[in-house]
Amino acid sequence: MQFQWYPGHMTKAKRQMQEDIKLVDLVIELVDARIPYSSRNPDIDELGKNKARLILLNKSDLADEEQNENWLRYFKELGYYAVRLDARNRGGMKAVQAVIEKACKEKTERDRKRGIKNRPVRAMVVGIPNVGKSTFINTFAGKACAKTGNKPGVTKGKQWIRLNKNVELLDTPGILWPKFEDQRVGLRLALIGSIRDEILNIDELALELIKYLMKSYPQLLKERYELAELAGEVKVLEEITQNRNCVKKGNEPDYAKAAALILEEYRSGKIGRITLESPQNI
Ligand code: G4P
């Protein structure tokens, strides 16, 4: 899914988020592990203050493992709980469950001191479009979990999924809006395929990607496209066009086709596990 945002969307999304967040104790925020900074919206820090906070580094299967470690450390140092994840995979959910339990314990303890007993902890999932929110809710909650339906005192229409006797999850995720104002953020969102390609210049985007790969992952680039040397991004694009036999009518080289191919291969992980930003260069 690719998205386009307008100011009206953002105002509506923000209002909805403000309402929903009042109902929960724990905010589970998904970010894309390939761009953990650019796929966040820091407004969530203001909206979610006084709540327990968990960041899931999702699509970590597509990201560089060393960078996954760096980002986890970075978020933990800032005081968030943080876990890496492939939301499509049930296996990773144990670690999430364990962290939720931990976050809940503190909350239950606080409740107990205030004389509140046996109130389940409520959580909600938030994140910008396409980070894997629905996938996570489906995998995590699974089919086994019963929906608890509307309850007195809860805004009408809200559905809660009971995960266990201590935890309930809001079944619809909160949608955050990306920070388009920052050009680097826009570029990185485009590279992972979260902004419509039609509104972008594919050739330029591919050249940006090649430039980044030449600097940060030269070996992966060389191996994937059988390149002997990396003599500038334009040269590399030309060589890939040739190596992959991208031609149009009249046997002319088809650079646009090669550019689209590189972007597709990056997004689907075929070039390798590649992270586009590190905590040191955001
Ligand atoms: P959203 O609710 O936040 O908008 O995201 P959603 O769950 O719809 O997930 C978006 C796409 O990302 C889906 O691909 C989903 O399968 C994929 N995805 C989610 N989590 C992971 C993960 O941890 N690793 C990988 N590799 N992929 C993940 P899709 O249905 O094929 O959509 P699209 O690719 O056609 O956009």
PDB file of C-alpha atoms and ligand atoms in Angstrom:
ATOM      1  CA  MET A   1       0.000   0.000   0.000  1.00  0.00           C
ATOM      2  CA  GLN A   2       1.284   3.406  -0.864  1.00  0.00           C
ATOM      3  CA  PHE A   3      -0.043   6.631   0.509  1.00  0.00           C
ATOM      4  CA  GLN A   4      -0.566  10.288  -0.076  1.00  0.00           C
ATOM      5  CA  TRP A   5      -1.413  12.649   2.754  1.00  0.00           C
ATOM      6  CA  TYR A   6      -3.194  15.942   2.816  1.00  0.00           C
ATOM      7  CA  PRO A   7      -3.541  18.360   5.761  1.00  0.00           C
ATOM      8  CA  GLY A   8      -7.165  17.231   6.232  1.00  0.00           C
ATOM      9  CA  HIS A   9      -6.031  13.621   6.718  1.00  0.00           C
ATOM     10  CA  MET A  10      -3.541  14.652   9.348  1.00  0.00           C
ATOM     11  CA  THR A  11      -5.984  16.713  11.379  1.00  0.00           C
ATOM     12  CA  LYS A  12      -8.493  13.872  11.327  1.00  0.00           C
ATOM     13  CA  ALA A  13      -5.898  11.222  12.166  1.00  0.00           C
ATOM     14  CA  LYS A  14      -4.556  13.324  15.018  1.00  0.00           C
ATOM     15  CA  ARG A  15      -7.988  13.929  16.510  1.00  0.00           C
ATOM     16  CA  GLN A  16      -8.815  10.231  16.327  1.00  0.00           C
ATOM     17  CA  MET A  17      -5.488   9.356  17.916  1.00  0.00           C
ATOM     18  CA  GLN A  18      -6.039  11.798  20.777  1.00  0.00           C
ATOM     19  CA  GLU A  19      -9.374  10.164  21.529  1.00  0.00           C
ATOM     20  CA  ASP A  20      -8.151   6.581  21.318  1.00  0.00           C
ATOM     21  CA  ILE A  21      -4.996   7.150  23.283  1.00  0.00           C
ATOM     22  CA  LYS A  22      -7.008   8.300  26.286  1.00  0.00           C
ATOM     23  CA  LEU A  23      -8.352   4.759  26.543  1.00  0.00           C
ATOM     24  CA  VAL A  24      -5.035   2.929  26.797  1.00  0.00           C
ATOM     25  CA  ASP A  25      -2.119   2.416  29.157  1.00  0.00           C
ATOM     26  CA  LEU A  26       0.403   1.117  26.624  1.00  0.00           C
ATOM     27  CA  VAL A  27       1.195   2.483  23.157  1.00  0.00           C
ATOM     28  CA  ILE A  28       2.728  -0.072  20.786  1.00  0.00           C
ATOM     29  CA  GLU A  29       4.380   1.905  18.014  1.00  0.00           C
ATOM     30  CA  LEU A  30       5.512   0.173  14.826  1.00  0.00           C
ATOM     31  CA  VAL A  31       8.357   1.621  12.789  1.00  0.00           C
ATOM     32  CA  ASP A  32      10.002   0.289   9.635  1.00  0.00           C
ATOM     33  CA  ALA A  33      13.399  -1.134  10.599  1.00  0.00           C
ATOM     34  CA  ARG A  34      14.924   0.129   7.333  1.00  0.00           C
ATOM     35  CA  ILE A  35      14.077   3.732   8.287  1.00  0.00           C
ATOM     36  CA  PRO A  36      13.287   3.809  12.016  1.00  0.00           C
ATOM     37  CA  TYR A  37      13.629   7.584  12.156  1.00  0.00           C
ATOM     38  CA  SER A  38      11.816   8.510   8.947  1.00  0.00           C
ATOM     39  CA  SER A  39       8.929   6.133   9.609  1.00  0.00           C
ATOM     40  CA  ARG A  40       8.182   7.725  12.989  1.00  0.00           C
ATOM     41  CA  ASN A  41       6.250  10.816  13.842  1.00  0.00           C
ATOM     42  CA  PRO A  42       7.600  12.417  17.024  1.00  0.00           C
ATOM     43  CA  ASP A  43       4.141  13.905  17.731  1.00  0.00           C
ATOM     44  CA  ILE A  44       3.353  10.512  19.211  1.00  0.00           C
ATOM     45  CA  ASP A  45       5.688  11.365  22.086  1.00  0.00           C
ATOM     46  CA  GLU A  46       3.458  14.259  23.060  1.00  0.00           C
ATOM     47  CA  LEU A  47       0.254  12.331  22.419  1.00  0.00           C
ATOM     48  CA  GLY A  48       1.508   9.299  24.329  1.00  0.00           C
ATOM     49  CA  LYS A  49       3.115  10.987  27.304  1.00  0.00           C
ATOM     50  CA  ASN A  50       2.326   9.295  30.619  1.00  0.00           C
ATOM     51  CA  LYS A  51       1.752   6.008  28.779  1.00  0.00           C
ATOM     52  CA  ALA A  52       4.041   2.993  28.731  1.00  0.00           C
ATOM     53  CA  ARG A  53       5.771   2.934  25.339  1.00  0.00           C
ATOM     54  CA  LEU A  54       6.885   0.018  23.217  1.00  0.00           C
ATOM     55  CA  ILE A  55       8.578   0.433  19.845  1.00  0.00           C
ATOM     56  CA  LEU A  56       8.503  -2.509  17.447  1.00  0.00           C
ATOM     57  CA  LEU A  57      11.241  -2.438  14.838  1.00  0.00           C
ATOM     58  CA  ASN A  58       9.141  -4.167  12.207  1.00  0.00           C
ATOM     59  CA  LYS A  59      10.258  -5.618   8.859  1.00  0.00           C
ATOM     60  CA  SER A  60      13.562  -6.273  10.590  1.00  0.00           C
ATOM     61  CA  ASP A  61      13.946  -9.214   8.194  1.00  0.00           C
ATOM     62  CA  LEU A  62      14.577  -6.641   5.427  1.00  0.00           C
ATOM     63  CA  ALA A  63      16.986  -4.523   7.500  1.00  0.00           C
ATOM     64  CA  ASP A  64      20.673  -4.866   8.312  1.00  0.00           C
ATOM     65  CA  GLU A  65      21.029  -6.893  11.516  1.00  0.00           C
ATOM     66  CA  GLU A  66      23.835  -4.747  12.898  1.00  0.00           C
ATOM     67  CA  GLN A  67      21.712  -1.646  12.379  1.00  0.00           C
ATOM     68  CA  ASN A  68      18.750  -3.380  14.023  1.00  0.00           C
ATOM     69  CA  GLU A  69      20.936  -3.751  17.107  1.00  0.00           C
ATOM     70  CA  ASN A  70      22.012  -0.099  16.937  1.00  0.00           C
ATOM     71  CA  TRP A  71      18.434   1.096  16.711  1.00  0.00           C
ATOM     72  CA  LEU A  72      17.224  -1.108  19.534  1.00  0.00           C
ATOM     73  CA  ARG A  73      19.971   0.276  21.736  1.00  0.00           C
ATOM     74  CA  TYR A  74      19.119   3.824  20.678  1.00  0.00           C
ATOM     75  CA  PHE A  75      15.422   3.498  21.519  1.00  0.00           C
ATOM     76  CA  LYS A  76      16.097   1.728  24.812  1.00  0.00           C
ATOM     77  CA  GLU A  77      18.478   4.493  25.848  1.00  0.00           C
ATOM     78  CA  LEU A  78      15.664   6.967  25.223  1.00  0.00           C
ATOM     79  CA  GLY A  79      13.494   5.030  27.667  1.00  0.00           C
ATOM     80  CA  TYR A  80      11.256   3.007  25.333  1.00  0.00           C
ATOM     81  CA  TYR A  81      10.830  -0.714  25.456  1.00  0.00           C
ATOM     82  CA  ALA A  82      12.004  -1.948  22.042  1.00  0.00           C
ATOM     83  CA  VAL A  83      11.840  -5.240  20.164  1.00  0.00           C
ATOM     84  CA  ARG A  84      12.758  -6.248  16.603  1.00  0.00           C
ATOM     85  CA  LEU A  85      10.088  -8.051  14.648  1.00  0.00           C
ATOM     86  CA  ASP A  86       8.847  -9.703  11.484  1.00  0.00           C
ATOM     87  CA  ALA A  87       5.126  -9.174  11.982  1.00  0.00           C
ATOM     88  CA  ARG A  88       4.246 -11.930   9.524  1.00  0.00           C
ATOM     89  CA  ASN A  89       5.906 -14.485  11.736  1.00  0.00           C
ATOM     90  CA  ARG A  90       4.218 -15.889  14.833  1.00  0.00           C
ATOM     91  CA  GLY A  91       7.576 -16.928  16.253  1.00  0.00           C
ATOM     92  CA  GLY A  92       8.550 -13.352  17.083  1.00  0.00           C
ATOM     93  CA  MET A  93       5.453 -12.699  19.161  1.00  0.00           C
ATOM     94  CA  LYS A  94       6.800 -14.362  22.311  1.00  0.00           C
ATOM     95  CA  ALA A  95       9.332 -11.590  22.770  1.00  0.00           C
ATOM     96  CA  VAL A  96       6.612  -8.977  22.281  1.00  0.00           C
ATOM     97  CA  GLN A  97       4.374 -10.727  24.773  1.00  0.00           C
ATOM     98  CA  ALA A  98       7.211 -10.793  27.328  1.00  0.00           C
ATOM     99  CA  VAL A  99       7.851  -7.065  26.980  1.00  0.00           C
ATOM    100  CA  ILE A 100       4.163  -6.256  27.225  1.00  0.00           C
ATOM    101  CA  GLU A 101       3.982  -8.301  30.424  1.00  0.00           C
ATOM    102  CA  LYS A 102       6.920  -6.331  31.790  1.00  0.00           C
ATOM    103  CA  ALA A 103       5.388  -2.994  30.861  1.00  0.00           C
ATOM    104  CA  CYS A 104       2.114  -4.164  32.371  1.00  0.00           C
ATOM    105  CA  LYS A 105       3.683  -5.220  35.631  1.00  0.00           C
ATOM    106  CA  GLU A 106       4.727  -1.675  36.385  1.00  0.00           C
ATOM    107  CA  LYS A 107       1.245  -0.467  35.590  1.00  0.00           C
ATOM    108  CA  THR A 108      -0.481  -3.159  37.656  1.00  0.00           C
ATOM    109  CA  GLU A 109       1.835  -2.338  40.528  1.00  0.00           C
ATOM    110  CA  ARG A 110       0.941   1.352  40.308  1.00  0.00           C
ATOM    111  CA  ASP A 111      -2.760   0.452  40.203  1.00  0.00           C
ATOM    112  CA  ARG A 112      -2.403  -1.780  43.234  1.00  0.00           C
ATOM    113  CA  LYS A 113      -0.823   1.032  45.243  1.00  0.00           C
ATOM    114  CA  ARG A 114      -3.780   3.223  44.324  1.00  0.00           C
ATOM    115  CA  GLY A 115      -6.166   0.493  45.407  1.00  0.00           C
ATOM    116  CA  ILE A 116      -7.243  -0.532  41.888  1.00  0.00           C
ATOM    117  CA  LYS A 117      -7.300  -4.293  41.401  1.00  0.00           C
ATOM    118  CA  ASN A 118      -7.770  -6.640  38.440  1.00  0.00           C
ATOM    119  CA  ARG A 119      -8.087  -4.011  35.762  1.00  0.00           C
ATOM    120  CA  PRO A 120      -6.646  -5.338  32.514  1.00  0.00           C
ATOM    121  CA  VAL A 121      -3.979  -3.254  30.853  1.00  0.00           C
ATOM    122  CA  ARG A 122      -5.158  -1.732  27.594  1.00  0.00           C
ATOM    123  CA  ALA A 123      -2.912  -1.270  24.598  1.00  0.00           C
ATOM    124  CA  MET A 124      -3.156   0.158  21.109  1.00  0.00           C
ATOM    125  CA  VAL A 125      -1.055  -0.169  17.977  1.00  0.00           C
ATOM    126  CA  VAL A 126       0.049   2.973  16.145  1.00  0.00           C
ATOM    127  CA  GLY A 127       2.247   3.811  13.178  1.00  0.00           C
ATOM    128  CA  ILE A 128       2.384   5.448   9.765  1.00  0.00           C
ATOM    129  CA  PRO A 129       0.732   3.600   6.854  1.00  0.00           C
ATOM    130  CA  ASN A 130       2.369   0.422   5.559  1.00  0.00           C
ATOM    131  CA  VAL A 131       4.632  -0.293   8.554  1.00  0.00           C
ATOM    132  CA  GLY A 132       2.714  -3.531   9.231  1.00  0.00           C
ATOM    133  CA  LYS A 133       0.118  -2.563  11.841  1.00  0.00           C
ATOM    134  CA  SER A 134      -2.665  -4.806  10.517  1.00  0.00           C
ATOM    135  CA  THR A 135      -0.274  -7.673   9.945  1.00  0.00           C
ATOM    136  CA  PHE A 136       0.950  -7.346  13.514  1.00  0.00           C
ATOM    137  CA  ILE A 137      -2.538  -7.245  15.024  1.00  0.00           C
ATOM    138  CA  ASN A 138      -3.562 -10.305  13.002  1.00  0.00           C
ATOM    139  CA  THR A 139      -0.492 -12.342  13.842  1.00  0.00           C
ATOM    140  CA  PHE A 140      -0.290 -11.259  17.440  1.00  0.00           C
ATOM    141  CA  ALA A 141      -3.918 -11.522  18.355  1.00  0.00           C
ATOM    142  CA  GLY A 142      -4.424 -14.556  16.145  1.00  0.00           C
ATOM    143  CA  LYS A 143      -7.728 -16.275  15.775  1.00  0.00           C
ATOM    144  CA  ALA A 144      -7.737 -17.659  19.274  1.00  0.00           C
ATOM    145  CA  CYS A 145      -8.458 -14.322  20.876  1.00  0.00           C
ATOM    146  CA  ALA A 146     -11.986 -13.345  21.594  1.00  0.00           C
ATOM    147  CA  LYS A 147     -13.220  -9.874  20.902  1.00  0.00           C
ATOM    148  CA  THR A 148     -14.617  -8.380  24.051  1.00  0.00           C
ATOM    149  CA  GLY A 149     -17.058  -6.045  22.324  1.00  0.00           C
ATOM    150  CA  ASN A 150     -18.341  -2.807  23.683  1.00  0.00           C
ATOM    151  CA  LYS A 151     -18.185  -2.228  27.360  1.00  0.00           C
ATOM    152  CA  PRO A 152     -19.827   0.323  29.588  1.00  0.00           C
ATOM    153  CA  GLY A 153     -17.649   3.343  29.951  1.00  0.00           C
ATOM    154  CA  VAL A 154     -15.844   2.732  26.682  1.00  0.00           C
ATOM    155  CA  THR A 155     -16.516   4.841  23.603  1.00  0.00           C
ATOM    156  CA  LYS A 156     -19.159   3.124  21.515  1.00  0.00           C
ATOM    157  CA  GLY A 157     -17.891   1.088  18.615  1.00  0.00           C
ATOM    158  CA  LYS A 158     -14.474   0.336  20.084  1.00  0.00           C
ATOM    159  CA  GLN A 159     -13.562  -3.303  19.882  1.00  0.00           C
ATOM    160  CA  TRP A 160     -11.062  -4.782  22.250  1.00  0.00           C
ATOM    161  CA  ILE A 161      -9.234  -8.008  21.663  1.00  0.00           C
ATOM    162  CA  ARG A 162      -8.469  -9.879  24.843  1.00  0.00           C
ATOM    163  CA  LEU A 163      -4.897 -11.197  24.591  1.00  0.00           C
ATOM    164  CA  ASN A 164      -4.877 -12.827  28.021  1.00  0.00           C
ATOM    165  CA  LYS A 165      -6.392 -12.087  31.376  1.00  0.00           C
ATOM    166  CA  ASN A 166      -4.143  -9.073  31.878  1.00  0.00           C
ATOM    167  CA  VAL A 167      -4.058  -7.416  28.478  1.00  0.00           C
ATOM    168  CA  GLU A 168      -6.543  -6.049  25.964  1.00  0.00           C
ATOM    169  CA  LEU A 169      -5.693  -4.612  22.573  1.00  0.00           C
ATOM    170  CA  LEU A 170      -7.715  -2.070  20.604  1.00  0.00           C
ATOM    171  CA  ASP A 171      -8.540  -3.838  17.343  1.00  0.00           C
ATOM    172  CA  THR A 172      -8.093  -0.820  15.062  1.00  0.00           C
ATOM    173  CA  PRO A 173      -4.642   0.738  14.831  1.00  0.00           C
ATOM    174  CA  GLY A 174      -3.959   4.443  15.190  1.00  0.00           C
ATOM    175  CA  ILE A 175      -2.656   5.990  11.998  1.00  0.00           C
ATOM    176  CA  LEU A 176       0.211   8.426  12.289  1.00  0.00           C
ATOM    177  CA  TRP A 177       1.208  10.746   9.487  1.00  0.00           C
ATOM    178  CA  PRO A 178       4.742  10.938   8.146  1.00  0.00           C
ATOM    179  CA  LYS A 179       6.921  14.045   8.408  1.00  0.00           C
ATOM    180  CA  PHE A 180       7.017  15.025   4.760  1.00  0.00           C
ATOM    181  CA  GLU A 181       8.424  18.489   5.475  1.00  0.00           C
ATOM    182  CA  ASP A 182      11.869  16.964   5.895  1.00  0.00           C
ATOM    183  CA  GLN A 183      13.105  16.155   2.376  1.00  0.00           C
ATOM    184  CA  ARG A 184      15.353  13.320   3.496  1.00  0.00           C
ATOM    185  CA  VAL A 185      12.366  11.706   5.168  1.00  0.00           C
ATOM    186  CA  GLY A 186      10.333  11.977   1.949  1.00  0.00           C
ATOM    187  CA  LEU A 187      13.184  10.445  -0.029  1.00  0.00           C
ATOM    188  CA  ARG A 188      13.592   7.502   2.335  1.00  0.00           C
ATOM    189  CA  LEU A 189       9.860   6.818   2.468  1.00  0.00           C
ATOM    190  CA  ALA A 190       9.902   6.818  -1.322  1.00  0.00           C
ATOM    191  CA  LEU A 191      12.828   4.414  -1.433  1.00  0.00           C
ATOM    192  CA  ILE A 192      11.042   1.818   0.691  1.00  0.00           C
ATOM    193  CA  GLY A 193       7.952   2.246  -1.511  1.00  0.00           C
ATOM    194  CA  SER A 194       5.646   4.118   0.821  1.00  0.00           C
ATOM    195  CA  ILE A 195       4.991   7.081  -1.463  1.00  0.00           C
ATOM    196  CA  ARG A 196       3.363   6.678  -4.843  1.00  0.00           C
ATOM    197  CA  ASP A 197       5.974   6.155  -7.515  1.00  0.00           C
ATOM    198  CA  GLU A 198       3.852   8.075 -10.024  1.00  0.00           C
ATOM    199  CA  ILE A 199       4.528  11.334  -8.245  1.00  0.00           C
ATOM    200  CA  LEU A 200       8.274  10.742  -8.156  1.00  0.00           C
ATOM    201  CA  ASN A 201      11.038  10.672 -10.659  1.00  0.00           C
ATOM    202  CA  ILE A 202      12.003   7.004 -10.746  1.00  0.00           C
ATOM    203  CA  ASP A 203      15.390   7.600 -12.375  1.00  0.00           C
ATOM    204  CA  GLU A 204      16.399  10.091  -9.703  1.00  0.00           C
ATOM    205  CA  LEU A 205      15.169   7.819  -6.970  1.00  0.00           C
ATOM    206  CA  ALA A 206      17.170   4.877  -8.320  1.00  0.00           C
ATOM    207  CA  LEU A 207      20.272   7.070  -8.616  1.00  0.00           C
ATOM    208  CA  GLU A 208      19.853   8.119  -4.974  1.00  0.00           C
ATOM    209  CA  LEU A 209      19.580   4.484  -3.980  1.00  0.00           C
ATOM    210  CA  ILE A 210      22.649   3.499  -5.988  1.00  0.00           C
ATOM    211  CA  LYS A 211      24.610   6.388  -4.465  1.00  0.00           C
ATOM    212  CA  TYR A 212      23.683   5.236  -0.979  1.00  0.00           C
ATOM    213  CA  LEU A 213      24.473   1.594  -1.718  1.00  0.00           C
ATOM    214  CA  MET A 214      27.843   2.528  -3.212  1.00  0.00           C
ATOM    215  CA  LYS A 215      28.711   4.229   0.051  1.00  0.00           C
ATOM    216  CA  SER A 216      27.169   1.864   2.596  1.00  0.00           C
ATOM    217  CA  TYR A 217      26.694  -1.552   0.952  1.00  0.00           C
ATOM    218  CA  PRO A 218      29.083  -1.670  -2.055  1.00  0.00           C
ATOM    219  CA  GLN A 219      29.558  -5.423  -1.882  1.00  0.00           C
ATOM    220  CA  LEU A 220      25.850  -6.222  -2.024  1.00  0.00           C
ATOM    221  CA  LEU A 221      25.430  -3.892  -5.009  1.00  0.00           C
ATOM    222  CA  LYS A 222      28.358  -5.435  -6.877  1.00  0.00           C
ATOM    223  CA  GLU A 223      27.219  -8.972  -6.230  1.00  0.00           C
ATOM    224  CA  ARG A 224      23.594  -8.486  -7.187  1.00  0.00           C
ATOM    225  CA  TYR A 225      24.334  -6.760 -10.497  1.00  0.00           C
ATOM    226  CA  GLU A 226      27.673  -8.340 -11.323  1.00  0.00           C
ATOM    227  CA  LEU A 227      29.518  -5.038 -11.356  1.00  0.00           C
ATOM    228  CA  ALA A 228      33.300  -5.038 -11.506  1.00  0.00           C
ATOM    229  CA  GLU A 229      33.675  -1.514 -10.174  1.00  0.00           C
ATOM    230  CA  LEU A 230      31.531   1.299  -8.889  1.00  0.00           C
ATOM    231  CA  ALA A 231      32.483   4.355 -10.923  1.00  0.00           C
ATOM    232  CA  GLY A 232      29.662   6.748 -10.036  1.00  0.00           C
ATOM    233  CA  GLU A 233      25.912   6.213  -9.812  1.00  0.00           C
ATOM    234  CA  VAL A 234      25.130   7.147 -13.416  1.00  0.00           C
ATOM    235  CA  LYS A 235      27.713   4.678 -14.707  1.00  0.00           C
ATOM    236  CA  VAL A 236      26.329   1.999 -12.412  1.00  0.00           C
ATOM    237  CA  LEU A 237      22.776   2.587 -13.664  1.00  0.00           C
ATOM    238  CA  GLU A 238      24.052   2.330 -17.243  1.00  0.00           C
ATOM    239  CA  GLU A 239      25.847  -0.895 -16.472  1.00  0.00           C
ATOM    240  CA  ILE A 240      22.812  -2.419 -14.771  1.00  0.00           C
ATOM    241  CA  THR A 241      20.668  -1.384 -17.758  1.00  0.00           C
ATOM    242  CA  GLN A 242      23.073  -3.305 -19.952  1.00  0.00           C
ATOM    243  CA  ASN A 243      23.583  -6.324 -17.689  1.00  0.00           C
ATOM    244  CA  ARG A 244      19.845  -6.787 -17.236  1.00  0.00           C
ATOM    245  CA  ASN A 245      19.153  -6.275 -20.893  1.00  0.00           C
ATOM    246  CA  CYS A 246      16.775  -3.355 -20.351  1.00  0.00           C
ATOM    247  CA  VAL A 247      16.082  -2.073 -23.869  1.00  0.00           C
ATOM    248  CA  LYS A 248      13.205  -0.354 -25.597  1.00  0.00           C
ATOM    249  CA  LYS A 249      12.102  -0.268 -29.227  1.00  0.00           C
ATOM    250  CA  GLY A 250      14.977   0.325 -31.596  1.00  0.00           C
ATOM    251  CA  ASN A 251      17.380  -1.353 -29.161  1.00  0.00           C
ATOM    252  CA  GLU A 252      17.779   1.849 -27.150  1.00  0.00           C
ATOM    253  CA  PRO A 253      18.803   1.435 -23.507  1.00  0.00           C
ATOM    254  CA  ASP A 254      15.770   1.677 -21.206  1.00  0.00           C
ATOM    255  CA  TYR A 255      17.069   3.425 -18.092  1.00  0.00           C
ATOM    256  CA  ALA A 256      13.607   3.876 -16.602  1.00  0.00           C
ATOM    257  CA  LYS A 257      13.042   0.128 -16.719  1.00  0.00           C
ATOM    258  CA  ALA A 258      16.376  -0.553 -15.024  1.00  0.00           C
ATOM    259  CA  ALA A 259      15.612   2.114 -12.395  1.00  0.00           C
ATOM    260  CA  ALA A 260      12.238   0.524 -11.610  1.00  0.00           C
ATOM    261  CA  LEU A 261      13.880  -2.885 -11.425  1.00  0.00           C
ATOM    262  CA  ILE A 262      16.502  -1.726  -8.914  1.00  0.00           C
ATOM    263  CA  LEU A 263      13.865  -0.113  -6.725  1.00  0.00           C
ATOM    264  CA  GLU A 264      11.675  -3.219  -6.796  1.00  0.00           C
ATOM    265  CA  GLU A 265      14.625  -5.448  -5.960  1.00  0.00           C
ATOM    266  CA  TYR A 266      15.605  -3.227  -3.063  1.00  0.00           C
ATOM    267  CA  ARG A 267      12.076  -3.059  -1.634  1.00  0.00           C
ATOM    268  CA  SER A 268      11.594  -6.799  -1.780  1.00  0.00           C
ATOM    269  CA  GLY A 269      14.940  -7.487  -0.125  1.00  0.00           C
ATOM    270  CA  LYS A 270      16.565  -9.076  -3.187  1.00  0.00           C
ATOM    271  CA  ILE A 271      19.659  -6.874  -3.031  1.00  0.00           C
ATOM    272  CA  GLY A 272      20.121  -7.799   0.614  1.00  0.00           C
ATOM    273  CA  ARG A 273      19.245  -6.597   4.084  1.00  0.00           C
ATOM    274  CA  ILE A 274      19.765  -2.874   3.852  1.00  0.00           C
ATOM    275  CA  THR A 275      19.004  -0.103   6.353  1.00  0.00           C
ATOM    276  CA  LEU A 276      18.840   3.445   5.011  1.00  0.00           C
ATOM    277  CA  GLU A 277      19.606   5.388   8.167  1.00  0.00           C
ATOM    278  CA  SER A 278      21.506   4.848  11.383  1.00  0.00           C
ATOM    279  CA  PRO A 279      21.079   6.570  14.741  1.00  0.00           C
ATOM    280  CA  GLN A 280      24.262   8.551  14.030  1.00  0.00           C
ATOM    281  CA  ASN A 281      23.094  10.030  10.715  1.00  0.00           C
ATOM    282  CA  ILE A 282      19.444  10.914  11.142  1.00  0.00           C
TER     283      ILE A 282
HETATM  284  P1  G4P B   1      -0.354  -1.187   7.819  1.00  0.00           P
HETATM  285  O1  G4P B   1      -1.513  -1.870   8.478  1.00  0.00           O
HETATM  286  O2  G4P B   1       0.564  -0.540   8.800  1.00  0.00           O
HETATM  287  O3  G4P B   1      -0.740  -0.218   6.739  1.00  0.00           O
HETATM  288  O4  G4P B   1       0.544  -2.310   7.104  1.00  0.00           O
HETATM  289  P2  G4P B   1       0.139  -3.803   6.649  1.00  0.00           P
HETATM  290  O5  G4P B   1      -0.056  -4.666   7.832  1.00  0.00           O
HETATM  291  O6  G4P B   1      -0.952  -3.715   5.643  1.00  0.00           O
HETATM  292  O7  G4P B   1       1.484  -4.265   5.934  1.00  0.00           O
HETATM  293  C1  G4P B   1       1.974  -3.661   4.765  1.00  0.00           C
HETATM  294  C2  G4P B   1       2.802  -4.659   3.953  1.00  0.00           C
HETATM  295  O8  G4P B   1       3.978  -4.999   4.699  1.00  0.00           O
HETATM  296  C3  G4P B   1       2.111  -5.997   3.686  1.00  0.00           C
HETATM  297  O9  G4P B   1       2.546  -6.435   2.419  1.00  0.00           O
HETATM  298  C4  G4P B   1       2.683  -6.914   4.751  1.00  0.00           C
HETATM  299  O10 G4P B   1       2.665  -8.265   4.366  1.00  0.00           O
HETATM  300  C5  G4P B   1       4.098  -6.401   4.814  1.00  0.00           C
HETATM  301  N1  G4P B   1       4.729  -6.684   6.119  1.00  0.00           N
HETATM  302  C6  G4P B   1       4.219  -6.449   7.357  1.00  0.00           C
HETATM  303  N2  G4P B   1       5.097  -6.798   8.312  1.00  0.00           N
HETATM  304  C7  G4P B   1       6.200  -7.255   7.665  1.00  0.00           C
HETATM  305  C8  G4P B   1       7.478  -7.726   8.122  1.00  0.00           C
HETATM  306  O11 G4P B   1       7.791  -7.784   9.317  1.00  0.00           O
HETATM  307  N3  G4P B   1       8.375  -8.092   7.145  1.00  0.00           N
HETATM  308  C9  G4P B   1       8.089  -8.008   5.814  1.00  0.00           C
HETATM  309  N4  G4P B   1       9.032  -8.385   4.964  1.00  0.00           N
HETATM  310  N5  G4P B   1       6.889  -7.560   5.370  1.00  0.00           N
HETATM  311  C10 G4P B   1       5.975  -7.187   6.277  1.00  0.00           C
HETATM  312  P3  G4P B   1       1.558  -6.698   1.265  1.00  0.00           P
HETATM  313  O12 G4P B   1       0.255  -7.181   1.765  1.00  0.00           O
HETATM  314  O13 G4P B   1       2.279  -7.502   0.257  1.00  0.00           O
HETATM  315  O14 G4P B   1       1.331  -5.280   0.792  1.00  0.00           O
HETATM  316  P4  G4P B   1       2.106  -4.590  -0.389  1.00  0.00           P
HETATM  317  O15 G4P B   1       3.508  -5.161  -0.369  1.00  0.00           O
HETATM  318  O16 G4P B   1       1.314  -4.970  -1.556  1.00  0.00           O
HETATM  319  O17 G4P B   1       2.092  -3.137  -0.071  1.00  0.00           O
END
